[in-house]
Coordinates of C-alpha atoms in Angstrom, one line a residue:
Chain A
M46 CA -42.2 47.0 -20.7
S47 CA -42.2 46.3 -17.0
E48 CA -38.9 46.1 -15.0
S49 CA -36.5 43.4 -16.3
Y50 CA -35.7 40.2 -14.7
G51 CA -32.7 39.4 -16.5
I52 CA -31.4 38.1 -19.8
I53 CA -31.5 34.7 -21.0
A54 CA -29.6 32.9 -23.7
S55 CA -29.5 29.5 -25.3
F56 CA -26.7 27.5 -26.3
P57 CA -26.6 24.7 -29.4
N58 CA -25.3 21.9 -27.4
T59 CA -23.7 20.9 -24.0
P60 CA -19.9 21.5 -24.9
A61 CA -20.9 25.2 -25.7
F62 CA -23.2 25.3 -22.8
F63 CA -20.5 24.3 -20.4
H64 CA -17.6 26.5 -21.7
A65 CA -20.3 29.6 -22.0
A66 CA -20.6 28.9 -18.3
E67 CA -17.0 29.1 -17.7
K68 CA -16.7 32.3 -19.5
V69 CA -19.7 34.0 -17.8
R70 CA -17.9 32.8 -14.5
D71 CA -14.9 34.3 -15.4
A72 CA -16.4 37.7 -16.6
G73 CA -17.2 37.8 -12.9
Y74 CA -21.0 37.7 -13.2
K75 CA -22.5 36.6 -9.5
K76 CA -26.3 36.4 -9.7
W77 CA -26.8 34.0 -12.8
D78 CA -27.5 30.3 -13.2
T79 CA -27.5 27.6 -16.0
Y80 CA -30.8 25.7 -16.7
S81 CA -30.6 22.2 -18.5
S82 CA -33.2 19.3 -18.4
F83 CA -30.2 16.9 -17.4
P84 CA -27.3 17.2 -15.1
V85 CA -24.2 18.2 -16.7
H86 CA -20.9 16.7 -14.9
G87 CA -18.7 19.4 -13.6
M88 CA -21.2 22.2 -14.1
P89 CA -21.0 23.4 -10.4
A90 CA -17.1 24.0 -10.9
A91 CA -17.7 25.6 -14.2
Q92 CA -20.2 28.1 -12.5
G93 CA -17.6 28.4 -9.7
Q94 CA -19.9 27.3 -7.2
P95 CA -18.7 26.5 -3.7
R96 CA -19.5 23.1 -2.0
S97 CA -22.9 22.8 -0.7
K98 CA -23.8 24.2 2.8
V99 CA -26.2 21.2 3.4
P100 CA -23.8 19.1 5.5
V101 CA -23.5 21.9 8.0
F102 CA -27.4 21.5 8.4
T103 CA -27.0 17.6 8.7
F104 CA -24.3 17.9 11.4
C105 CA -26.1 20.2 13.4
G106 CA -28.9 18.0 13.2
G107 CA -27.0 15.1 14.3
V108 CA -25.2 16.9 17.1
S109 CA -28.6 18.0 18.6
G110 CA -30.3 14.4 18.0
F111 CA -27.3 12.8 20.1
S112 CA -27.4 15.4 23.0
L113 CA -31.7 15.0 22.8
G114 CA -31.3 11.2 23.1
L115 CA -28.5 11.5 25.9
S116 CA -30.7 14.3 27.9
I117 CA -34.3 12.8 27.7
V118 CA -32.9 9.4 29.1
W119 CA -30.8 11.3 32.0
F120 CA -33.8 13.4 32.7
M121 CA -36.3 10.4 32.7
N122 CA -34.4 7.7 34.4
A123 CA -31.6 9.3 36.4
F124 CA -33.2 13.1 37.5
N125 CA -37.0 13.2 37.3
Y126 CA -38.0 9.5 38.1
P127 CA -34.6 7.5 39.2
L128 CA -35.2 3.9 38.2
I129 CA -33.2 0.7 38.6
V130 CA -33.2 -1.5 35.6
G131 CA -31.4 -4.8 35.8
G132 CA -28.9 -3.7 38.4
Q133 CA -27.4 -1.3 36.3
P134 CA -26.6 2.4 37.3
F135 CA -29.2 5.2 37.1
F136 CA -27.4 6.7 34.2
S137 CA -24.3 5.6 32.2
P138 CA -23.6 6.6 28.5
V139 CA -23.9 3.0 27.4
F140 CA -27.6 2.1 27.7
P141 CA -29.1 5.1 26.1
F142 CA -26.8 4.6 23.0
P143 CA -29.8 2.9 20.9
I144 CA -31.7 6.1 21.5
M145 CA -29.0 8.5 21.1
Y146 CA -27.9 6.9 17.8
E147 CA -31.2 6.7 16.5
L148 CA -32.1 10.5 17.1
T149 CA -28.7 11.2 15.6
I150 CA -29.7 9.9 12.4
L151 CA -33.3 10.9 12.5
L152 CA -32.5 14.7 13.2
S153 CA -29.6 14.3 10.6
A154 CA -31.9 13.4 8.0
F155 CA -34.4 16.4 9.2
G156 CA -31.3 18.6 9.1
T157 CA -30.6 17.5 5.5
L158 CA -33.8 17.7 4.4
G159 CA -34.5 21.2 5.8
G160 CA -31.0 22.3 4.9
M161 CA -31.7 21.3 1.3
F162 CA -35.1 23.6 1.2
I163 CA -33.4 26.4 3.0
T164 CA -30.0 26.3 0.6
N165 CA -32.2 26.0 -2.5
L166 CA -34.5 28.8 -1.3
L167 CA -37.6 26.6 -1.4
P168 CA -40.5 26.7 -1.4
Q169 CA -40.7 29.1 -4.2
H170 CA -44.0 29.5 -6.1
Y171 CA -43.1 32.0 -8.7
N172 CA -40.1 32.8 -10.6
S173 CA -40.0 35.4 -13.5
L174 CA -38.1 33.2 -15.8
F175 CA -41.5 31.3 -16.5
N176 CA -42.6 34.5 -18.1
S177 CA -40.4 33.3 -21.2
D178 CA -41.7 30.9 -23.6
K179 CA -38.1 30.0 -24.7
F180 CA -37.3 29.0 -21.0
L181 CA -39.9 26.8 -20.7
E182 CA -38.5 24.7 -23.3
V183 CA -35.5 24.0 -21.0
S184 CA -37.6 21.0 -19.8
G185 CA -37.3 19.7 -23.1
D186 CA -33.9 20.2 -25.3
R187 CA -33.0 23.8 -24.5
L188 CA -30.0 24.8 -22.6
V189 CA -30.1 28.3 -21.1
I190 CA -27.8 30.7 -19.2
A191 CA -29.7 33.2 -17.4
I192 CA -28.1 36.5 -16.1
E193 CA -30.1 38.5 -13.6
A194 CA -30.5 42.2 -13.6
R195 CA -29.9 42.4 -9.8
D196 CA -26.2 41.6 -10.7
G197 CA -24.1 44.4 -10.0
Q198 CA -22.1 44.0 -13.4
Y199 CA -25.5 43.8 -15.4
D200 CA -25.9 46.2 -18.3
P201 CA -29.0 45.5 -20.7
V202 CA -26.7 46.1 -23.7
A203 CA -23.3 45.3 -22.7
T204 CA -24.7 41.9 -21.0
R205 CA -26.7 40.9 -24.2
R206 CA -23.4 41.6 -26.2
F207 CA -21.4 39.6 -23.9
L208 CA -23.8 36.7 -24.3
E209 CA -23.8 37.1 -28.2
E210 CA -20.0 36.7 -27.9
I211 CA -19.8 33.6 -25.9
G212 CA -21.9 31.9 -28.4
G213 CA -25.5 32.4 -27.4
T214 CA -28.5 32.4 -29.3
D215 CA -32.3 33.3 -28.9
I216 CA -31.2 36.1 -26.6
E217 CA -34.2 37.8 -24.9
E218 CA -34.7 40.0 -22.0
V219 CA -37.2 38.5 -19.4
S220 CA -39.6 41.0 -17.6
A221 CA -39.8 40.5 -13.8
Chain B
M205 CA 5.2 3.2 -22.3
S206 CA 8.3 3.0 -20.1
S207 CA 7.2 -0.5 -18.9
D208 CA 10.9 -1.3 -18.5
T209 CA 11.8 1.4 -16.1
T210 CA 8.5 0.9 -14.0
N211 CA 9.2 -2.8 -13.7
S212 CA 12.8 -2.7 -12.6
K213 CA 11.5 -0.4 -10.1
G214 CA 8.9 -2.6 -8.9
N215 CA 11.6 -5.2 -8.8
N216 CA 13.6 -3.2 -6.4
V217 CA 10.7 -2.5 -4.0
G218 CA 9.9 -6.2 -4.3
L219 CA 13.4 -7.2 -3.6
I220 CA 13.6 -4.6 -0.6
A221 CA 10.5 -5.9 0.9
L222 CA 11.7 -9.5 0.6
V223 CA 14.9 -8.8 2.5
V224 CA 13.0 -6.6 5.2
G225 CA 10.4 -9.3 5.3
I226 CA 12.8 -11.9 5.8
V227 CA 14.8 -10.2 8.7
G228 CA 11.6 -9.3 10.4
I229 CA 10.6 -12.9 10.2
V230 CA 13.9 -14.1 11.6
I231 CA 13.8 -11.7 14.7
A232 CA 10.0 -12.6 15.3
L233 CA 10.5 -16.5 14.8
F234 CA 13.6 -16.0 17.3
G235 CA 10.9 -14.7 19.8
F236 CA 8.4 -17.5 18.9
K237 CA 11.5 -20.0 19.7
Q238 CA 11.8 -18.4 22.7
G239 CA 8.3 -18.6 23.8
W240 CA 8.1 -22.2 22.4
D241 CA 11.3 -23.2 24.7
N242 CA 10.0 -21.1 27.9
G243 CA 6.3 -21.8 27.7
D244 CA 5.8 -18.0 27.3
V245 CA 2.8 -17.3 25.1
R246 CA 3.3 -13.6 24.6
P247 CA 6.0 -13.7 21.6
I248 CA 3.7 -16.4 20.2
M249 CA 1.0 -13.8 20.0
S250 CA 3.1 -11.5 18.4
W251 CA 3.0 -13.8 15.4
L252 CA -0.7 -14.1 15.5
I253 CA -0.8 -10.3 15.5
G254 CA 1.2 -10.1 12.4
I255 CA -0.6 -13.0 10.7
G256 CA -4.1 -11.0 11.7
F257 CA -3.0 -7.8 10.4
W258 CA -1.9 -8.7 7.0
L259 CA -4.4 -11.6 6.7
S260 CA -7.3 -9.1 7.5
I261 CA -6.3 -7.0 4.7
A262 CA -6.0 -9.5 2.1
I263 CA -9.4 -10.9 3.2
G264 CA -10.9 -7.3 2.8
M265 CA -9.3 -7.1 -0.4
L266 CA -11.0 -10.2 -1.3
F267 CA -14.1 -9.1 -0.2
L268 CA -14.2 -5.7 -2.1
T269 CA -13.3 -7.8 -5.3
Q270 CA -16.1 -10.0 -5.0
I271 CA -18.6 -7.4 -3.8
W272 CA -17.7 -5.2 -6.7
Y273 CA -18.4 -8.1 -9.2
V274 CA -21.5 -9.0 -7.8
F275 CA -22.9 -5.4 -7.8
H276 CA -21.3 -4.9 -11.3
A277 CA -19.7 -1.9 -10.0
R278 CA -17.8 0.0 -12.8
W279 CA -15.8 2.8 -11.1
P280 CA -13.5 0.7 -9.1
T281 CA -12.3 -1.5 -12.2
I282 CA -8.9 0.2 -12.0
I283 CA -8.7 -0.4 -8.2
R284 CA -9.7 -3.7 -8.4
R285 CA -6.6 -4.7 -10.3
Q286 CA -4.7 -3.6 -7.1
C287 CA -7.0 -5.7 -4.8
E288 CA -6.0 -8.6 -7.1
H289 CA -2.3 -7.7 -6.5
G290 CA -3.0 -7.7 -2.8
M291 CA -4.6 -11.1 -2.6
A292 CA -1.4 -12.8 -4.1
A293 CA -0.2 -12.8 -0.5
F294 CA -2.6 -15.7 0.6
P295 CA -0.5 -18.7 -0.2
Y296 CA 2.4 -17.0 1.6
L297 CA 0.1 -16.2 4.7
L298 CA -0.8 -20.0 4.6
V299 CA 2.9 -20.9 4.9
L300 CA 3.8 -18.1 7.6
F301 CA 0.5 -19.5 9.4
L302 CA 2.1 -23.1 9.6
P303 CA 4.1 -22.2 12.6
L304 CA 1.1 -21.5 14.7
L305 CA -0.4 -24.7 13.4
A306 CA 2.7 -26.6 14.6
I307 CA 1.9 -25.8 18.2
P308 CA -0.8 -28.5 18.7
F309 CA 1.1 -31.0 17.0
L310 CA 4.9 -30.6 18.0
H311 CA 4.6 -28.5 21.5
E312 CA 4.8 -30.5 24.7
N313 CA 2.0 -28.4 25.8
P314 CA -0.6 -28.3 22.9
G315 CA -2.6 -25.5 24.7
L316 CA 0.3 -23.2 24.8
L317 CA -1.5 -20.5 22.6
W318 CA -5.1 -21.9 22.4
K319 CA -5.3 -23.4 25.9
W320 CA -8.2 -25.4 25.2
M321 CA -6.0 -27.5 23.1
D322 CA -4.4 -29.2 26.2
G323 CA -7.1 -30.8 28.9
H324 CA -4.5 -30.7 31.5
N325 CA -4.2 -26.8 31.3
A326 CA -5.0 -25.3 34.7
L327 CA -8.0 -23.0 34.6
P328 CA -8.2 -19.8 36.9
G329 CA -9.7 -20.6 40.1
H330 CA -9.8 -24.5 39.9
G331 CA -9.8 -27.2 37.7
T332 CA -8.4 -28.0 34.4
V333 CA -9.5 -27.5 30.8
G334 CA -10.6 -31.3 30.7
E335 CA -12.9 -31.0 33.6
D336 CA -14.6 -27.9 32.4
P337 CA -18.3 -28.8 31.4
L338 CA -18.2 -25.7 28.9
Y339 CA -15.1 -27.2 27.3
Q340 CA -16.7 -30.6 27.3
W341 CA -19.5 -29.2 25.4
K342 CA -17.6 -27.6 23.1
S343 CA -15.2 -30.1 22.3
P344 CA -17.0 -31.7 19.2
F345 CA -15.9 -28.4 17.7
L346 CA -13.0 -27.3 19.5
N347 CA -10.7 -30.2 19.1
I348 CA -7.2 -30.4 17.3
P349 CA -7.7 -32.6 14.1
F350 CA -11.0 -30.4 13.4
F351 CA -9.2 -27.2 14.1
A352 CA -6.3 -28.2 11.6
I353 CA -8.7 -29.3 9.0
R354 CA -10.7 -26.0 9.6
A355 CA -7.4 -24.1 9.1
V356 CA -6.7 -25.9 5.7
G357 CA -10.1 -25.5 4.6
I358 CA -10.3 -21.6 5.4
F359 CA -6.9 -21.1 3.7
G360 CA -7.9 -23.3 0.9
V361 CA -11.1 -21.1 0.1
F362 CA -9.2 -17.9 0.3
I363 CA -6.4 -19.2 -2.2
L364 CA -8.7 -20.8 -4.5
V365 CA -11.3 -18.0 -4.8
S366 CA -8.5 -15.4 -4.9
G367 CA -6.6 -17.5 -7.4
L368 CA -9.4 -17.8 -9.9
L369 CA -10.4 -14.3 -9.7
R370 CA -6.9 -13.1 -10.4
R371 CA -6.3 -15.6 -13.2
W372 CA -9.6 -14.7 -14.7
S373 CA -8.8 -11.0 -14.5
F374 CA -5.2 -11.3 -15.8
N375 CA -6.3 -13.4 -18.6
T376 CA -8.7 -10.7 -20.1
D377 CA -5.6 -8.6 -20.3
T378 CA -4.2 -10.6 -23.0
T379 CA -7.3 -12.4 -24.6
G380 CA -9.7 -9.8 -24.3
D381 CA -12.2 -12.7 -23.6
V382 CA -15.3 -11.3 -21.6
N383 CA -16.2 -14.8 -20.4
N384 CA -13.6 -14.3 -17.9
L385 CA -15.3 -11.7 -16.3
H386 CA -18.7 -13.5 -16.5
N387 CA -16.9 -16.4 -14.9
A388 CA -15.4 -14.0 -12.4
R389 CA -19.0 -12.6 -11.7
R390 CA -20.7 -16.1 -11.1
L391 CA -18.0 -17.2 -8.9
S392 CA -18.1 -14.0 -6.7
S393 CA -21.8 -14.9 -6.2
L394 CA -20.9 -18.1 -4.5
G395 CA -17.5 -17.1 -3.1
L396 CA -19.0 -14.1 -1.0
F397 CA -20.7 -17.2 0.8
L398 CA -17.5 -19.2 0.9
T399 CA -15.4 -16.6 2.0
S400 CA -17.7 -15.2 4.6
I401 CA -18.0 -18.8 6.3
A402 CA -14.2 -19.2 6.0
M403 CA -13.6 -15.7 7.5
T404 CA -16.1 -16.4 10.3
L405 CA -14.5 -19.6 11.2
G406 CA -10.9 -18.2 11.1
A407 CA -11.9 -15.3 13.5
I408 CA -13.7 -17.9 15.9
D409 CA -10.8 -20.5 15.8
W410 CA -7.9 -18.3 16.0
F411 CA -9.0 -15.1 17.9
K412 CA -12.3 -16.1 19.7
S413 CA -11.1 -19.4 20.9
L414 CA -8.0 -17.8 22.8
E415 CA -10.9 -17.3 25.5
Y416 CA -12.8 -20.4 24.7
H417 CA -15.4 -19.9 27.5
W418 CA -16.9 -16.7 25.6
F419 CA -19.2 -16.6 23.0
S420 CA -20.4 -13.9 20.6
T421 CA -22.4 -14.3 17.6
M422 CA -21.0 -11.1 16.4
Y423 CA -17.4 -12.0 16.3
G424 CA -17.2 -13.1 12.5
V425 CA -18.9 -9.6 11.6
W426 CA -16.6 -7.8 13.6
F427 CA -13.5 -9.5 12.0
F428 CA -15.4 -8.8 8.5
A429 CA -15.7 -4.8 9.6
A430 CA -12.2 -4.6 10.9
S431 CA -10.9 -6.4 7.8
M432 CA -12.8 -4.0 5.4
R433 CA -11.5 -0.8 7.2
A434 CA -8.2 -2.3 7.1
A435 CA -8.3 -3.2 3.3
I436 CA -9.8 0.1 2.2
S437 CA -7.1 2.0 4.2
A438 CA -4.3 -0.2 2.8
L439 CA -5.9 0.1 -0.7
L440 CA -6.0 3.9 -0.5
I441 CA -2.4 4.3 0.8
L442 CA -1.7 1.8 -2.4
C443 CA -3.1 3.6 -4.9
V444 CA -1.9 7.1 -4.0
I445 CA 1.7 5.7 -3.9
L446 CA 1.4 4.1 -7.3
A447 CA -0.1 7.6 -8.8
A448 CA 2.8 9.1 -7.4
K449 CA 5.2 6.7 -8.5
G450 CA 3.8 6.7 -12.1
Y451 CA 1.8 3.4 -12.3
L452 CA -1.5 5.2 -11.8
K453 CA -0.4 8.7 -12.8
G454 CA -3.4 10.5 -14.2
I455 CA -5.3 7.4 -13.9
L456 CA -6.5 7.6 -10.3
K457 CA -9.1 10.4 -10.1
Q458 CA -10.0 12.4 -7.3
A459 CA -13.4 10.8 -7.6
H460 CA -11.7 7.4 -6.9
R461 CA -10.2 8.5 -3.8
Y462 CA -13.4 10.5 -2.9
D463 CA -15.2 7.1 -3.0
L464 CA -12.7 5.2 -1.3
G465 CA -13.0 7.7 1.5
C466 CA -16.8 7.4 1.7
L467 CA -16.1 3.7 2.2
M468 CA -13.6 4.3 4.8
L469 CA -16.0 6.5 6.6
T470 CA -19.1 3.8 6.1
F471 CA -16.9 1.0 7.4
T472 CA -15.7 3.1 10.3
I473 CA -19.2 3.6 11.4
F474 CA -20.0 0.1 10.6
W475 CA -16.8 -1.1 12.7
T476 CA -18.3 0.9 15.5
Y477 CA -21.7 -0.5 15.2
I478 CA -20.7 -4.0 15.3
S479 CA -18.1 -3.5 18.2
F480 CA -20.6 -1.7 20.3
S481 CA -23.5 -4.0 19.6
Q482 CA -21.3 -6.9 20.9
Y483 CA -20.5 -5.0 24.1
F484 CA -24.2 -3.5 24.4
L485 CA -26.0 -7.1 24.2
I486 CA -23.4 -8.5 26.8
Y487 CA -23.7 -5.6 28.7
S488 CA -27.5 -5.6 28.9
A489 CA -27.7 -9.5 29.4
N490 CA -25.5 -9.3 32.3
I491 CA -24.5 -13.0 32.3
P492 CA -20.9 -13.9 33.7
E493 CA -19.9 -16.4 31.1
E494 CA -19.8 -13.3 28.5
T495 CA -19.2 -10.4 30.6
F496 CA -15.8 -11.7 31.8
W497 CA -14.5 -10.7 28.5
Y498 CA -14.9 -7.6 28.7
N499 CA -14.2 -7.4 32.6
I500 CA -10.8 -8.3 31.9
R501 CA -10.5 -5.9 29.3
E502 CA -11.3 -3.1 31.9
M503 CA -10.1 -4.1 35.2
N504 CA -8.2 -6.9 37.2
F505 CA -9.7 -9.2 39.5
D506 CA -9.8 -7.0 42.3
G507 CA -12.0 -4.4 40.5
T508 CA -8.8 -1.8 39.7
R509 CA -8.4 -0.5 36.4
N510 CA -6.0 -2.3 34.3
S511 CA -3.9 -1.4 31.2
W512 CA -6.8 -2.4 28.9
W513 CA -8.9 0.0 30.1
W514 CA -6.8 2.9 28.6
V515 CA -6.6 0.7 25.1
S516 CA -10.4 0.3 25.3
M517 CA -10.8 4.2 25.6
G518 CA -8.2 4.5 23.0
L519 CA -10.0 2.2 20.6
I520 CA -13.3 4.2 21.3
F521 CA -12.0 7.7 20.7
G522 CA -9.0 6.7 18.2
H523 CA -10.6 3.8 16.2
F524 CA -14.0 5.4 15.9
L525 CA -14.2 9.0 17.2
T526 CA -11.3 10.5 15.4
P527 CA -11.6 9.3 12.1
F528 CA -15.4 9.5 12.2
L529 CA -15.3 13.1 12.6
C530 CA -12.3 13.8 10.2
L531 CA -14.0 11.7 7.4
L532 CA -17.0 13.6 7.9
W533 CA -15.5 16.3 6.3
Y534 CA -15.4 16.5 2.5
K535 CA -11.9 17.9 2.3
T536 CA -10.6 15.0 4.2
K537 CA -11.8 12.6 1.6
V538 CA -10.3 14.7 -1.3
V539 CA -7.0 16.2 0.1
V540 CA -4.5 13.5 -0.6
W541 CA -2.3 14.2 2.5
R542 CA -5.4 14.1 4.7
T543 CA -6.8 10.9 3.2
V544 CA -3.6 9.1 3.3
L545 CA -3.0 10.4 7.1
V546 CA -6.4 9.1 8.1
A547 CA -5.8 5.8 6.4
C548 CA -2.6 5.3 8.3
W549 CA -4.3 6.3 11.7
I550 CA -6.9 3.7 11.0
L551 CA -4.4 1.1 10.1
A552 CA -2.3 2.0 13.4
F553 CA -5.7 1.4 15.6
H554 CA -6.5 -1.7 13.7
V555 CA -3.4 -3.2 15.1
L556 CA -4.4 -1.8 18.5
D557 CA -7.9 -3.6 18.0
L558 CA -6.0 -6.9 17.2
Y559 CA -4.0 -6.3 20.3
W560 CA -7.2 -5.9 22.5
N561 CA -9.0 -9.0 21.0
I562 CA -6.1 -11.3 21.2
V563 CA -3.6 -10.5 24.0
P564 CA -5.8 -10.0 27.2
G565 CA -6.3 -13.3 29.0
K566 CA -7.0 -14.9 32.3
M567 CA -4.0 -16.4 33.7
V568 CA -4.0 -18.7 36.7
T569 CA -2.3 -17.0 39.9
P570 CA 0.9 -18.1 41.0
D571 CA -0.6 -20.4 44.2
H572 CA -3.3 -21.5 42.0
G573 CA -5.5 -19.9 44.2
P574 CA -8.9 -17.9 43.9
G575 CA -9.1 -15.3 41.2
Y576 CA -7.0 -14.7 38.2
L577 CA -4.2 -12.4 36.8
V578 CA -5.1 -10.3 33.6
R579 CA -2.4 -10.5 30.7
Q580 CA -1.5 -6.9 30.7
F581 CA -0.9 -4.6 27.5
S582 CA 2.7 -4.4 26.3
I583 CA 4.3 -3.6 23.0
S584 CA 7.2 -6.4 22.3
P585 CA 10.0 -5.9 19.9
Y586 CA 8.7 -9.1 18.3
D587 CA 5.1 -7.7 17.8
I588 CA 6.9 -5.3 15.4
A589 CA 9.1 -7.6 14.1
A590 CA 6.4 -9.8 13.2
L591 CA 4.3 -7.1 11.7
I592 CA 7.2 -5.8 9.5
G593 CA 8.3 -9.3 8.6
I594 CA 5.0 -10.7 7.3
G595 CA 4.4 -7.4 5.7
G596 CA 7.5 -7.5 3.8
I597 CA 6.5 -11.0 2.5
C598 CA 2.9 -10.0 1.8
I599 CA 4.4 -6.5 -0.1
F600 CA 6.9 -8.8 -2.0
A601 CA 4.0 -11.1 -3.0
M602 CA 2.2 -8.0 -4.4
C603 CA 5.1 -6.6 -6.3
R604 CA 5.8 -10.2 -7.6
S605 CA 2.3 -10.2 -8.9
M606 CA 2.4 -6.6 -10.2
K607 CA 5.1 -8.0 -12.9
K608 CA 2.5 -10.2 -14.2
A609 CA -0.2 -7.8 -15.3
E610 CA -1.0 -4.4 -16.7
P611 CA -1.2 -2.0 -14.0
I612 CA -5.1 -1.5 -14.9
P613 CA -7.4 -4.1 -16.3
V614 CA -7.1 -2.8 -19.9
R615 CA -9.4 -4.6 -21.8
D616 CA -12.2 -4.9 -19.1
P617 CA -15.2 -3.7 -20.8
N618 CA -15.9 -1.2 -17.8
I619 CA -12.5 0.5 -18.1
L620 CA -13.5 3.5 -19.9
T621 CA -16.5 4.2 -17.2
S622 CA -13.8 3.9 -14.4
L623 CA -11.2 6.0 -16.3
N624 CA -13.5 8.9 -17.0
Y625 CA -15.3 8.4 -13.2
T626 CA -16.4 11.9 -11.9
E627 CA -18.0 12.6 -8.5

């Protein structure tokens, strides 16, 4: 058998799945995840996941949009080609506001989308988990926890026994 | 449930609020009387600020309740009940509004507060209100009988719609009859139009017509946005207090607070959008009939900065930027003390926003020569007395309503969804 990707275990119902995730978290595993075909409320906390980092990307996008809007209006109407419009000053923070505001929203949206891709490690065309036929059933009715071999605590025998202890069934090792 | 102890606690709070309210109102009315006798409008504006502040909270709660009904929102079912208690203040606010309505009928100068009410009132520069073509054009709308009819109609809509919504919702507690909620939903879809029109007319009559020369189509929406912000902030503080005192203990979840926090952020942005758009359109069009309204909020006749410039800056940075940046953070919306702090901050600046809309005005110079004086920013003790006094009565009304019904709509079909709500 080739190098191992990790071990997957299935769970019979959502509460068992949920509490098993809490036990994996408490056992100190880091490189692992839960897979289900529907969202389970409270799962991020059960997995011990921190808040998403996407808002940081959104904020950076928004700030750059705001300053970009401000600077293009200043550059065009006050610096590169000073232009009098409607008797108003060459530059004021008031009249470029629609542009600053639109660009803030646009680049915040881009930041959010990009941040979502980056933090989700997308695009990802291949994942070893698809080598397992049982894992493919996750898109149906299977609930799976997978602990990866690159986790520091991973041990082929001990981890398998641990997954059995927390109620996992159909435990199998997935090749990389 | 230990309803006896909680009820007696509620009694005490209501009683204290009533006493504080009466004391505040007596002080504010003393100022009102002084202003009435001396022809000084400032203490009368204190009363208008107090009414405006508490009315905006009640109006916002009325809007929230109807919007939740119309959209069949299930998560805020437990919060809706607190809105229904808050709306109990409307009849009291009508009574408290009467002193203002008495000015055009009983005072020797009917235009003491709203200067268009007396055609003999002198205008800055030259002439009187009666000679002013702009007033003559607006007189079919801006005349005292119609003003009084509108005031009664506006409060009539608020009292009727809120009264029916309260009755149906409370009735569901005892009978479990779901038809009550169908009725409430049907009324809300009509009531949203009625309350919007009533609120817009109120904002135009009571706040905008203080400077009757000026016109802005955004004004009603501004008052809507301001009311929603105030109501959501007040509601959040109220819910947190009720959770701490036991009424909503274990019922008010983090998810409810988080969503109210999100609404607070939304309406912070919306208020800014509306307020800025109003400014921006007038700035771009640059027509003197409109720009003077912003000019007096920035500078005196001779172009020097006046006290309102600082208030305007305070609104931009204090009423928008600070709460906006704070509310962007997830933590601000879920950590109780931070949310409550931001809500208090918004309410404080909402008062400042009302000052900014009500108090500045063009005044005739002593020699009635060219130019004008601007009524400057000041905080009078009567402002504080009116805010506390009218607030005391509103809180008394709310506590009184709380004794009539369960803390949450126990037999509402959506109650479980609301109780088990998660982010």
